Amino acid sequence: MLLNMFNGGNSRCSPTVLLVFILFSQFWVTNMSKPNILLLMADDLGYGDLGCFGNDTIRTPNIDRLAKEGIKLTQHISAASLCTPSRTAFLTGRYPIRSGMAATTERRVKSGPGTIGGLPRNETTFATLLQQQGYTTGLIGKWHLGLNCESHNDHCHHPLHNGFDYYYGDPFTLENDCLSWESSQFRLKDGPIHIQIVALLLFTLLTGKIIGLVSLKWKIVFFIILCGILYIIYNIAYYLILQSWRCLIFRNHEIIQQPLKLEDAAFRTVKEAVSFIERNKKKPFLLFVSFLHVHIPCYSTKLFRGTSQHGVYGDNVEEMDWMVGKILATLDKEGLTNDTFTYFTSDNGGSMYMQWGERLGGWNGIFKGGKSMGGWEGGIRMPGIVRWPGKIAANTILDEPTSLMDIFPTVAHLAGAPVPQDRIIDGKNQIALLLGTVQRSEHEFMFHYCGTHLHAVRWHEKENGALWKVHYVTPNLQPNGAEECYGKILCPCSGDDVTYHNPPLLFDLLKDPSESTPLSPTSEPRFDTIISQAEKAVTEHQMTITPVPNQLDLPSNQWKANLQPCCGIFPFCWCDKETNNF
Ligand SMILES: *[C@@H]1O[C@H](CO)[C@@H](O)[C@H](O)[C@H]1NC(C)=O
Ligand SMILES: *[C@@H]1O[C@H](CO)[C@@H](O)[C@H](O)[C@H]1NC(C)=O
Ligand SMILES: *[C@@H]1O[C@H](CO)[C@@H](O)[C@H](O)[C@H]1NC(C)=O
């Protein structure tokens, strides 16, 4: 209508009216073309854990639907093989070493909610960029990028200080001890055995005394029993306090549940995501759903327990898929599906760590290694899916290298936000590649770090599409073929537990995606050229790294009582203000 009025040649159309019209139409156009952004991130999900990525025994119909209606990224690379650095890179579009979120020690993730380090305030997340463009931004789920700096509630690293308007979730990560007492790792492994042994000894002693087999005086028997009971009480209290300290749920700046209740956490996460979409359906929104699934201990609700072919892990994957389905259904119901850029990925690969002779983590498909290793594909090659119906071709596959860091400039572009010019952004705006208007990814070299140590580099040759991987350092694996690091949950990055390769190991990832047969100057005539090109790229890359305060060094990553978030009177941190109960 406005357009008709204007074209109708209204001679009395004053410059002011014209200006107002232009401003209005611009506002209208930009606002209309800004898609919603829905980002879904699994925790520790392997490349081979989804139906659409070739798994024929796990049921993930909702994520498969996303792939069918969108584009599948088969070479989607995480900047690190562990949560804290990988998520930092995802949110900032920069290698974590640039923000001090790459560790120099063996503890390469935030070790608890009561430690100083975290995502520095002068880093800019894509949420901040989108917020500045009028988006309503929400984070639901896991954070794991720090919380406090100086007191138990200054929240200096909180999501609300990093571009999010709304936050609901666990500021730390899921741990075994967040489970109920029956299945906590503490009970099954460390503390409990002692408790059971002590209890058994006490019982034997008492029975022995009663039936006259033990000649100790009653006084002494009572004294021993008392000590034993105190020991058991101490252990249980220790577990309960530890659980409440490390497992908690925030809504914005308020702790609403401590310890978090896993029994209905999945339902509450879905409810929060659905309600965020419904509250914000009229204006552009960014919603980042960061699942606690499928991190060990893989707690599933009754609906999914024992229903998959792959034990507790499979149940958990299928439950997460169901959660994804509920969120997608909300987009459908509100008519937002075509106006929403939807993305699914995982932060890093499945863990290869064996517990009690069994691998509890995800399946990284044909790729070697997994979580916490520096360069092997299994830890950094993520299932990636993007759907934007009508814009991005449905049911397509993109084999070009892309990075989780690309989401930063890509969503900034969609929102019309300029990316910061005062720093290096390592991610690339991939919108042209996704829309199919260009065929080649701009990524030529990608660097694979283990903490602050560069372990490997990938070279995607622009001219011929060749794909090389050069490893300088690899973790020492168990000789049993399980691809598990030697006796450690997290693989070390340097020292005696890794192997330094000189000449480096070279693999042709197109011919040998499993990195099983290293090439030699005889088997690969260009061996020396490739190695020296990679070397050159590494040197150039390293020149762009400037020293920054490390957020994961020992003092920054050590628990401090005064930083412990606590709903109650420290050390007794218990509360439940959660109103969504199921
Ligand atoms: C499917 O995923 C499960 C669970 O991680 C895994 O055990 C299984 O090997 C996978 N199957 C295939 C064919 O990839
Ligand atoms: C959404 O996009 C798809 C693919 O282009 C199209 O077939 C469908 O009609 C669109 N739906 C709506 C409601 O516009
Ligand atoms: C953030 O501040 C630190 C010093 O505290 C500085 O070294 C770093 O360069 C700054 N980062 C950015 C992106 O400005």
XYZ file of C-alpha atoms and ligand atoms in Angstrom:
624
model
C 0.000 0.000 0.000
C 2.729 2.453 0.945
C 4.564 1.585 -2.212
C 1.487 2.352 -4.327
C 1.047 5.701 -2.662
C 4.609 6.579 -3.448
C 4.598 5.346 -7.015
C 1.303 7.086 -7.600
C 3.331 10.279 -7.909
C 1.761 12.179 -5.079
C 3.011 15.676 -5.879
C 2.526 16.820 -2.315
C 4.924 14.179 -1.067
C 7.228 16.281 1.069
C 10.893 15.412 1.725
C 10.004 14.616 5.325
C 7.347 12.139 4.308
C 9.792 10.674 1.835
C 12.485 10.352 4.475
C 10.077 8.786 6.944
C 8.958 6.407 4.240
C 12.519 5.413 3.372
C 13.447 4.879 6.997
C 10.287 2.941 7.629
C 10.720 0.723 4.589
C 14.325 0.046 5.462
C 13.381 -0.867 8.947
C 10.653 -3.075 7.577
C 12.897 -4.787 5.028
C 15.793 -5.479 7.368
C 13.502 -6.628 10.097
C 11.619 -8.946 7.823
C 14.712 -10.504 6.352
C 16.393 -11.205 9.665
C 15.861 -14.879 10.385
C 15.562 -16.297 13.862
C 18.615 -18.248 14.872
C 18.215 -21.577 16.656
C 21.460 -23.266 17.648
C 21.377 -26.756 19.125
C 24.520 -28.191 20.657
C 24.998 -31.653 22.082
C 27.685 -32.431 24.616
C 30.274 -35.069 23.637
C 28.135 -36.558 20.870
C 30.216 -38.513 18.361
C 30.120 -38.199 14.580
C 28.702 -41.697 14.267
C 25.891 -41.337 16.791
C 23.157 -40.073 14.482
C 20.996 -41.822 11.930
C 21.664 -39.125 9.348
C 25.410 -39.629 9.821
C 25.211 -43.308 9.042
C 24.113 -44.961 12.264
C 21.473 -47.547 11.423
C 20.703 -48.792 14.905
C 20.148 -45.583 16.826
C 16.855 -43.764 16.402
C 17.247 -40.024 15.841
C 14.277 -39.211 13.567
C 14.079 -35.546 14.545
C 17.717 -34.724 13.916
C 17.498 -36.818 10.734
C 14.561 -34.649 9.694
C 16.701 -31.530 10.149
C 19.307 -33.051 7.838
C 16.670 -34.042 5.299
C 15.292 -30.519 5.224
C 18.719 -28.916 5.277
C 22.372 -29.396 4.572
C 24.689 -31.872 6.223
C 28.234 -30.710 6.982
C 30.512 -33.723 6.759
C 33.719 -31.882 7.561
C 32.587 -29.679 10.393
C 35.544 -29.077 12.688
C 35.626 -28.069 16.310
C 38.444 -25.777 17.443
C 39.145 -28.069 20.388
C 38.259 -31.566 21.530
C 36.991 -30.441 24.953
C 34.008 -28.391 26.109
C 35.459 -25.237 27.627
C 37.836 -24.337 24.770
C 35.524 -25.617 22.039
C 32.553 -23.635 23.342
C 34.676 -20.534 23.760
C 35.706 -20.758 20.115
C 32.126 -21.383 19.057
C 30.814 -18.304 20.866
C 33.657 -15.947 19.898
C 34.598 -17.227 16.434
C 38.233 -17.350 17.580
C 40.704 -20.068 18.517
C 40.475 -20.391 22.298
C 44.175 -19.591 22.672
C 43.330 -16.002 21.659
C 41.123 -15.476 24.699
C 43.227 -17.397 27.222
C 40.721 -20.267 27.270
C 43.258 -22.828 26.091
C 44.969 -24.489 29.028
C 48.630 -24.752 29.837
C 47.963 -27.455 32.435
C 46.337 -30.874 32.253
C 43.038 -29.531 33.579
C 41.816 -28.223 30.284
C 38.243 -27.415 31.257
C 36.754 -25.323 34.026
C 37.138 -27.601 36.997
C 34.174 -26.323 38.998
C 31.690 -23.481 39.362
C 33.760 -21.931 42.168
C 36.919 -21.006 40.241
C 38.077 -17.609 38.953
C 38.796 -18.033 35.239
C 36.266 -17.770 32.473
C 35.330 -16.176 29.196
C 36.910 -12.696 29.446
C 34.475 -9.820 29.387
C 36.298 -8.104 26.524
C 35.572 -11.052 24.236
C 32.511 -10.575 22.068
C 30.104 -13.450 21.535
C 27.728 -13.727 18.605
C 24.961 -13.263 21.153
C 26.274 -9.753 21.898
C 26.377 -8.935 18.187
C 22.818 -10.120 17.660
C 21.587 -8.396 20.794
C 22.927 -5.134 19.363
C 20.855 -5.777 16.234
C 17.651 -6.043 18.203
C 17.549 -9.796 18.638
C 16.256 -11.253 21.865
C 18.904 -13.731 22.894
C 18.564 -16.768 25.126
C 20.790 -19.550 26.364
C 19.255 -22.686 27.772
C 21.485 -25.381 29.193
C 25.144 -25.876 29.819
C 27.611 -22.969 29.987
C 30.959 -24.206 31.380
C 32.757 -20.916 30.652
C 33.186 -19.597 34.175
C 30.980 -17.769 36.615
C 32.556 -15.574 39.293
C 35.695 -13.468 39.683
C 35.761 -12.055 43.193
C 32.752 -13.184 45.181
C 30.205 -15.978 45.153
C 27.710 -13.859 43.227
C 29.490 -11.241 41.124
C 28.714 -13.413 38.070
C 31.435 -11.709 36.059
C 31.533 -14.570 33.501
C 27.784 -15.248 33.545
C 25.947 -15.679 30.206
C 23.926 -12.519 30.931
C 27.215 -10.600 30.760
C 28.087 -12.249 27.491
C 25.247 -11.196 25.258
C 22.347 -13.290 26.496
C 19.112 -11.655 27.622
C 17.837 -14.833 29.210
C 19.600 -17.749 30.825
C 18.310 -20.990 32.224
C 20.625 -23.873 32.960
C 23.684 -25.401 34.508
C 26.560 -22.889 34.599
C 29.012 -25.775 34.958
C 28.595 -29.227 33.411
C 26.985 -32.552 34.127
C 28.958 -34.867 36.393
C 28.442 -38.342 37.745
C 27.813 -37.064 41.211
C 24.863 -35.017 39.957
C 23.020 -38.319 39.811
C 21.127 -39.731 42.727
C 23.107 -41.418 45.458
C 22.346 -44.897 44.078
C 24.162 -44.316 40.829
C 26.680 -41.654 41.737
C 30.241 -42.382 40.812
C 31.170 -41.514 44.367
C 29.038 -44.336 45.713
C 29.960 -46.836 43.021
C 33.625 -46.172 42.919
C 35.486 -44.020 45.378
C 33.752 -43.337 48.685
C 31.172 -46.127 48.786
C 33.285 -49.197 48.642
C 34.801 -48.031 51.901
C 31.380 -47.356 53.309
C 30.179 -50.830 52.394
C 33.316 -52.455 53.748
C 33.125 -50.455 56.956
C 29.437 -51.264 57.353
C 30.139 -54.959 56.773
C 32.992 -54.985 59.301
C 30.840 -53.254 61.905
C 28.059 -55.738 61.362
C 30.450 -58.697 61.612
C 31.988 -57.298 64.764
C 28.600 -56.787 66.392
C 27.326 -60.244 65.418
C 30.592 -61.795 66.557
C 30.270 -60.138 69.937
C 26.637 -61.153 70.355
C 27.229 -64.811 69.594
C 30.373 -64.784 71.689
C 33.028 -65.205 69.002
C 34.593 -61.854 69.803
C 36.130 -61.463 73.222
C 36.511 -57.659 73.140
C 34.821 -55.682 75.880
C 31.427 -54.119 75.009
C 32.934 -50.692 75.672
C 35.521 -51.222 72.942
C 32.979 -52.714 70.539
C 30.728 -49.657 70.989
C 33.668 -47.342 70.469
C 34.627 -49.014 67.194
C 31.029 -48.969 66.002
C 30.753 -45.270 66.823
C 33.910 -44.471 64.834
C 32.575 -46.490 61.926
C 29.243 -44.708 61.950
C 30.930 -41.310 62.083
C 33.050 -42.350 59.115
C 29.965 -43.338 57.117
C 28.162 -40.102 58.013
C 31.208 -38.095 56.995
C 31.297 -39.811 53.606
C 27.636 -39.318 52.876
C 27.782 -35.660 53.954
C 30.822 -35.157 51.782
C 28.993 -36.582 48.793
C 25.860 -34.503 49.418
C 27.797 -31.266 49.838
C 29.945 -31.953 46.807
C 26.858 -32.704 44.766
C 25.154 -29.487 45.767
C 28.241 -27.424 45.062
C 28.835 -28.812 41.602
C 25.336 -29.370 40.270
C 23.073 -26.360 40.081
C 20.551 -24.554 37.918
C 20.304 -20.831 37.376
C 17.475 -18.787 36.008
C 19.123 -15.547 34.957
C 21.100 -14.432 38.001
C 19.247 -16.569 40.514
C 20.142 -20.086 41.609
C 16.831 -21.892 41.465
C 17.892 -25.438 42.149
C 20.847 -26.795 44.043
C 21.591 -29.617 43.580
C 19.960 -29.900 40.185
C 17.347 -32.621 39.858
C 18.192 -34.801 36.919
C 14.894 -36.688 37.086
C 13.063 -34.013 35.150
C 15.891 -31.794 33.867
C 15.193 -32.929 30.281
C 11.529 -31.912 30.524
C 12.409 -28.580 32.063
C 14.965 -27.845 29.354
C 12.380 -28.521 26.655
C 9.775 -26.464 28.451
C 12.170 -23.538 28.773
C 13.142 -23.684 25.094
C 9.540 -23.908 23.938
C 8.483 -21.068 26.171
C 11.381 -18.875 25.013
C 10.313 -19.349 21.388
C 6.682 -18.647 22.210
C 7.536 -15.509 24.187
C 9.693 -14.135 21.403
C 7.969 -15.340 18.268
C 7.035 -11.844 17.123
C 10.572 -10.438 16.892
C 13.831 -11.966 15.759
C 15.387 -14.192 18.370
C 18.560 -16.144 18.943
C 18.102 -19.275 20.990
C 21.098 -21.404 21.892
C 20.050 -24.706 23.408
C 23.122 -26.309 24.917
C 22.103 -29.813 25.987
C 23.469 -31.573 29.052
C 22.977 -34.674 26.897
C 24.918 -36.888 26.085
C 27.684 -36.209 28.571
C 28.381 -39.016 31.004
C 26.568 -39.941 33.323
C 23.846 -40.055 30.650
C 20.786 -39.759 32.802
C 17.571 -40.433 30.893
C 14.003 -40.024 32.068
C 11.818 -43.109 32.522
C 10.352 -42.590 29.063
C 13.662 -43.486 27.467
C 15.382 -45.714 29.972
C 16.210 -49.088 28.471
C 14.553 -48.303 25.156
C 17.544 -48.083 22.803
C 19.815 -50.772 21.438
C 22.856 -49.030 22.900
C 22.426 -49.002 26.635
C 22.272 -45.863 28.767
C 24.249 -43.929 26.175
C 21.869 -44.823 23.339
C 18.851 -44.023 25.539
C 20.332 -40.603 26.175
C 20.964 -39.884 22.478
C 17.401 -40.890 21.669
C 16.061 -38.730 24.471
C 18.019 -35.740 23.185
C 16.597 -36.361 19.738
C 13.125 -36.318 21.252
C 13.945 -32.957 22.870
C 15.094 -31.613 19.506
C 11.789 -32.839 18.064
C 9.780 -30.906 20.655
C 11.678 -27.710 19.854
C 11.278 -28.154 16.087
C 7.585 -28.838 16.580
C 7.267 -25.481 18.318
C 8.785 -23.731 15.310
C 6.281 -25.577 13.101
C 3.355 -24.731 15.345
C 4.244 -21.044 15.431
C 4.874 -20.937 11.673
C 8.510 -19.999 12.231
C 10.241 -22.920 10.521
C 10.990 -21.105 7.255
C 12.110 -17.954 9.065
C 14.547 -19.755 11.294
C 18.163 -20.641 10.612
C 18.460 -23.874 12.567
C 21.775 -25.498 13.381
C 22.760 -28.679 15.133
C 26.197 -29.819 16.250
C 28.233 -31.253 19.119
C 31.023 -29.506 21.016
C 33.536 -32.353 20.680
C 33.699 -36.043 19.907
C 32.798 -39.007 22.075
C 35.120 -39.964 24.900
C 37.296 -43.042 24.431
C 37.872 -43.422 28.161
C 37.121 -46.863 29.549
C 35.474 -47.271 32.909
C 35.249 -50.714 34.447
C 36.339 -52.217 31.136
C 33.605 -50.500 29.199
C 33.537 -47.473 26.967
C 30.704 -45.215 28.100
C 31.096 -42.402 25.587
C 29.879 -41.775 22.070
C 30.775 -43.368 18.778
C 33.009 -41.368 16.465
C 32.246 -43.455 13.400
C 35.211 -44.265 11.180
C 37.331 -41.552 12.765
C 40.302 -42.191 14.981
C 40.500 -41.111 18.617
C 38.061 -38.913 20.469
C 37.396 -36.353 23.141
C 40.400 -34.590 24.700
C 42.907 -35.663 22.038
C 44.516 -32.820 20.123
C 44.454 -33.717 16.463
C 42.780 -37.055 15.682
C 39.574 -36.584 13.701
C 37.379 -38.427 16.220
C 37.689 -35.643 18.776
C 37.107 -32.700 16.456
C 35.004 -33.853 13.513
C 31.437 -32.987 14.444
C 28.118 -33.840 12.936
C 26.892 -30.493 11.590
C 23.475 -29.675 10.142
C 22.013 -26.378 8.941
C 18.405 -25.930 7.903
C 16.826 -22.814 6.443
C 13.949 -23.914 4.227
C 13.540 -22.073 0.963
C 17.051 -20.606 1.285
C 19.388 -23.535 1.839
C 18.707 -26.499 -0.451
C 17.100 -29.434 1.330
C 18.683 -32.856 1.602
C 22.141 -31.753 0.517
C 25.632 -32.566 1.679
C 28.580 -30.224 2.047
C 31.959 -31.947 2.171
C 34.015 -28.747 2.258
C 35.819 -27.889 5.510
C 33.744 -25.765 7.860
C 34.339 -24.879 11.477
C 32.079 -24.438 14.481
C 33.738 -21.005 14.644
C 32.052 -20.131 11.323
C 28.733 -19.759 13.102
C 29.951 -16.476 14.605
C 30.454 -14.488 11.376
C 27.642 -16.367 9.616
C 24.911 -15.479 12.082
C 26.358 -11.969 12.422
C 25.900 -11.612 8.669
C 22.319 -12.884 8.830
C 21.526 -10.385 11.562
C 23.204 -7.539 9.675
C 25.804 -7.148 12.410
C 29.355 -6.050 11.624
C 31.977 -8.383 13.079
C 34.543 -6.795 15.426
C 37.435 -5.284 13.481
C 39.837 -4.895 16.404
C 40.679 -8.589 16.664
C 41.252 -11.659 14.565
C 38.156 -13.712 13.830
C 39.107 -17.222 12.742
C 35.638 -18.323 11.619
C 34.468 -17.581 8.090
C 31.101 -16.327 6.979
C 29.840 -19.455 5.201
C 26.496 -18.181 4.023
C 27.478 -18.265 0.313
C 28.724 -21.818 0.683
C 25.521 -22.838 2.459
C 23.324 -21.147 -0.124
C 25.313 -22.865 -2.854
C 26.479 -19.666 -4.557
C 30.132 -20.611 -4.055
C 31.556 -24.119 -4.153
C 34.761 -23.850 -2.147
C 35.216 -23.140 1.536
C 37.511 -20.279 2.379
C 39.246 -22.434 4.966
C 42.663 -23.344 3.710
C 44.497 -24.232 6.919
C 42.918 -25.247 10.189
C 44.891 -25.674 13.382
C 44.242 -28.427 15.864
C 45.241 -27.611 19.395
C 45.569 -29.581 22.582
C 45.463 -26.874 25.254
C 47.997 -24.306 24.117
C 49.997 -26.932 22.198
C 49.514 -27.115 18.480
C 49.223 -30.818 17.645
C 48.161 -30.895 14.029
C 47.222 -28.849 10.999
C 44.819 -29.542 8.157
C 45.421 -28.222 4.686
C 42.600 -27.979 2.225
C 44.293 -27.137 -1.048
C 42.326 -24.477 -2.906
C 43.512 -25.466 -6.393
C 42.707 -29.150 -6.384
C 40.581 -29.780 -3.288
C 43.173 -32.135 -1.776
C 42.934 -32.566 1.984
C 46.033 -33.194 4.061
C 46.502 -33.592 7.754
C 49.881 -33.120 9.375
C 50.412 -34.296 12.978
C 53.319 -32.943 15.001
C 52.233 -34.450 18.292
C 49.909 -37.359 19.077
C 48.796 -38.700 22.465
C 50.139 -42.104 23.500
C 47.315 -44.607 23.284
C 46.818 -47.865 25.175
C 48.326 -50.786 23.318
C 44.997 -52.664 23.514
C 43.702 -50.898 20.397
C 40.941 -49.113 22.273
C 42.362 -45.731 21.241
C 42.201 -44.697 24.859
C 44.879 -42.559 26.458
C 47.142 -44.133 28.963
C 45.331 -44.300 32.307
C 43.975 -40.748 32.124
C 40.445 -39.467 31.598
C 41.774 -36.442 29.719
C 44.680 -37.078 27.385
C 47.816 -35.095 28.194
C 48.982 -32.558 25.595
C 52.725 -32.622 26.192
C 55.501 -34.385 28.037
C 56.085 -38.111 28.347
C 52.540 -39.136 27.512
C 52.651 -37.853 23.946
C 54.797 -38.667 20.918
C 56.552 -35.888 19.028
C 56.832 -36.645 15.325
C 59.747 -35.449 13.267
C 59.152 -35.698 10.375
C 55.475 -35.133 11.117
C 52.833 -37.766 10.351
C 51.049 -37.023 7.101
C 47.646 -38.375 6.083
C 45.555 -37.928 2.986
C 42.161 -37.405 4.578
C 40.249 -37.931 1.355
C 41.761 -41.373 0.765
C 42.330 -42.281 4.399
C 39.767 -40.509 6.596
C 40.510 -42.919 9.462
C 44.137 -41.714 9.576
C 45.367 -45.276 9.560
C 48.332 -45.177 7.166
C 50.814 -42.314 7.428
C 52.340 -41.311 4.122
C 56.057 -41.226 3.445
C 58.186 -39.446 0.843
C 58.026 -42.689 -1.156
C 54.274 -43.184 -1.032
C 53.556 -39.477 -1.522
C 55.839 -37.669 -3.990
C 54.742 -34.255 -2.706
C 55.509 -35.174 0.906
C 58.185 -32.512 1.442
C 56.182 -29.765 -0.247
C 53.110 -30.496 1.848
C 55.092 -30.588 5.089
C 56.837 -27.323 4.313
C 53.586 -25.597 3.265
C 52.008 -26.695 6.541
C 55.066 -25.509 8.452
C 54.833 -22.111 6.810
C 51.141 -21.807 7.630
C 51.808 -22.744 11.252
C 54.529 -20.112 11.554
C 52.261 -17.452 10.071
C 49.394 -18.495 12.319
C 51.576 -18.458 15.417
C 52.670 -14.934 14.636
C 49.051 -13.809 15.040
C 48.801 -15.232 18.570
C 49.407 -12.598 21.208
C 49.852 -13.408 24.891
C 46.731 -12.905 27.031
C 45.994 -13.759 30.664
C 45.379 -17.507 30.918
C 41.944 -18.380 32.288
C 42.692 -22.034 32.992
C 46.061 -21.906 34.720
C 46.340 -23.349 38.210
C 45.305 -20.277 40.232
C 42.399 -19.538 37.861
C 41.090 -23.070 37.841
C 41.245 -23.943 41.508
C 38.205 -24.101 43.743
C 37.865 -21.182 46.125
C 35.326 -21.203 48.913
C 34.479 -17.527 48.512
C 33.619 -18.052 44.833
C 31.338 -21.019 45.382
C 27.822 -20.173 44.154
C 25.549 -21.094 47.017
C 21.805 -21.025 47.514
C 21.688 -21.231 51.284
C 24.272 -20.667 53.957
C 27.695 -21.871 52.882
C 28.678 -24.722 53.064
C 25.066 -25.890 53.081
C 23.874 -24.975 49.616
C 20.463 -26.443 49.124
C 17.376 -24.948 47.541
C 14.628 -25.752 45.102
C 12.700 -22.791 43.759
C 11.945 -24.566 40.507
C 8.287 -24.186 39.653
C 8.281 -26.391 36.547
C 7.909 -29.743 38.179
C 6.951 -32.805 36.239
C 25.511 -46.319 16.565
O 25.714 -45.659 17.826
C 25.989 -46.508 18.905
C 26.018 -45.680 20.177
O 27.084 -44.796 20.200
C 27.266 -47.275 18.639
O 27.530 -48.151 19.702
C 27.154 -48.036 17.334
O 28.383 -48.648 17.039
C 26.756 -47.107 16.205
N 26.511 -47.880 15.000
C 26.979 -47.559 13.809
C 26.630 -48.464 12.677
O 27.633 -46.557 13.617
C 8.626 -23.259 3.618
O 9.634 -23.527 2.670
C 9.405 -24.703 1.925
C 10.618 -24.917 1.056
O 10.878 -23.836 0.250
C 8.114 -24.553 1.124
O 7.881 -25.745 0.393
C 6.982 -24.288 2.089
O 5.793 -24.040 1.345
C 7.277 -23.091 2.942
N 6.260 -22.971 3.952
C 5.653 -21.835 4.218
C 4.642 -21.868 5.288
O 5.924 -20.806 3.627
C 41.271 -8.442 26.633
O 42.057 -7.994 27.701
C 43.337 -8.605 27.810
C 44.052 -8.030 29.021
O 43.308 -8.215 30.153
C 44.156 -8.319 26.561
O 45.396 -8.988 26.663
C 43.373 -8.832 25.347
O 44.063 -8.485 24.184
C 41.997 -8.204 25.312
N 41.231 -8.847 24.238
C 40.540 -8.155 23.353
C 39.809 -8.937 22.332
O 40.486 -6.950 23.342
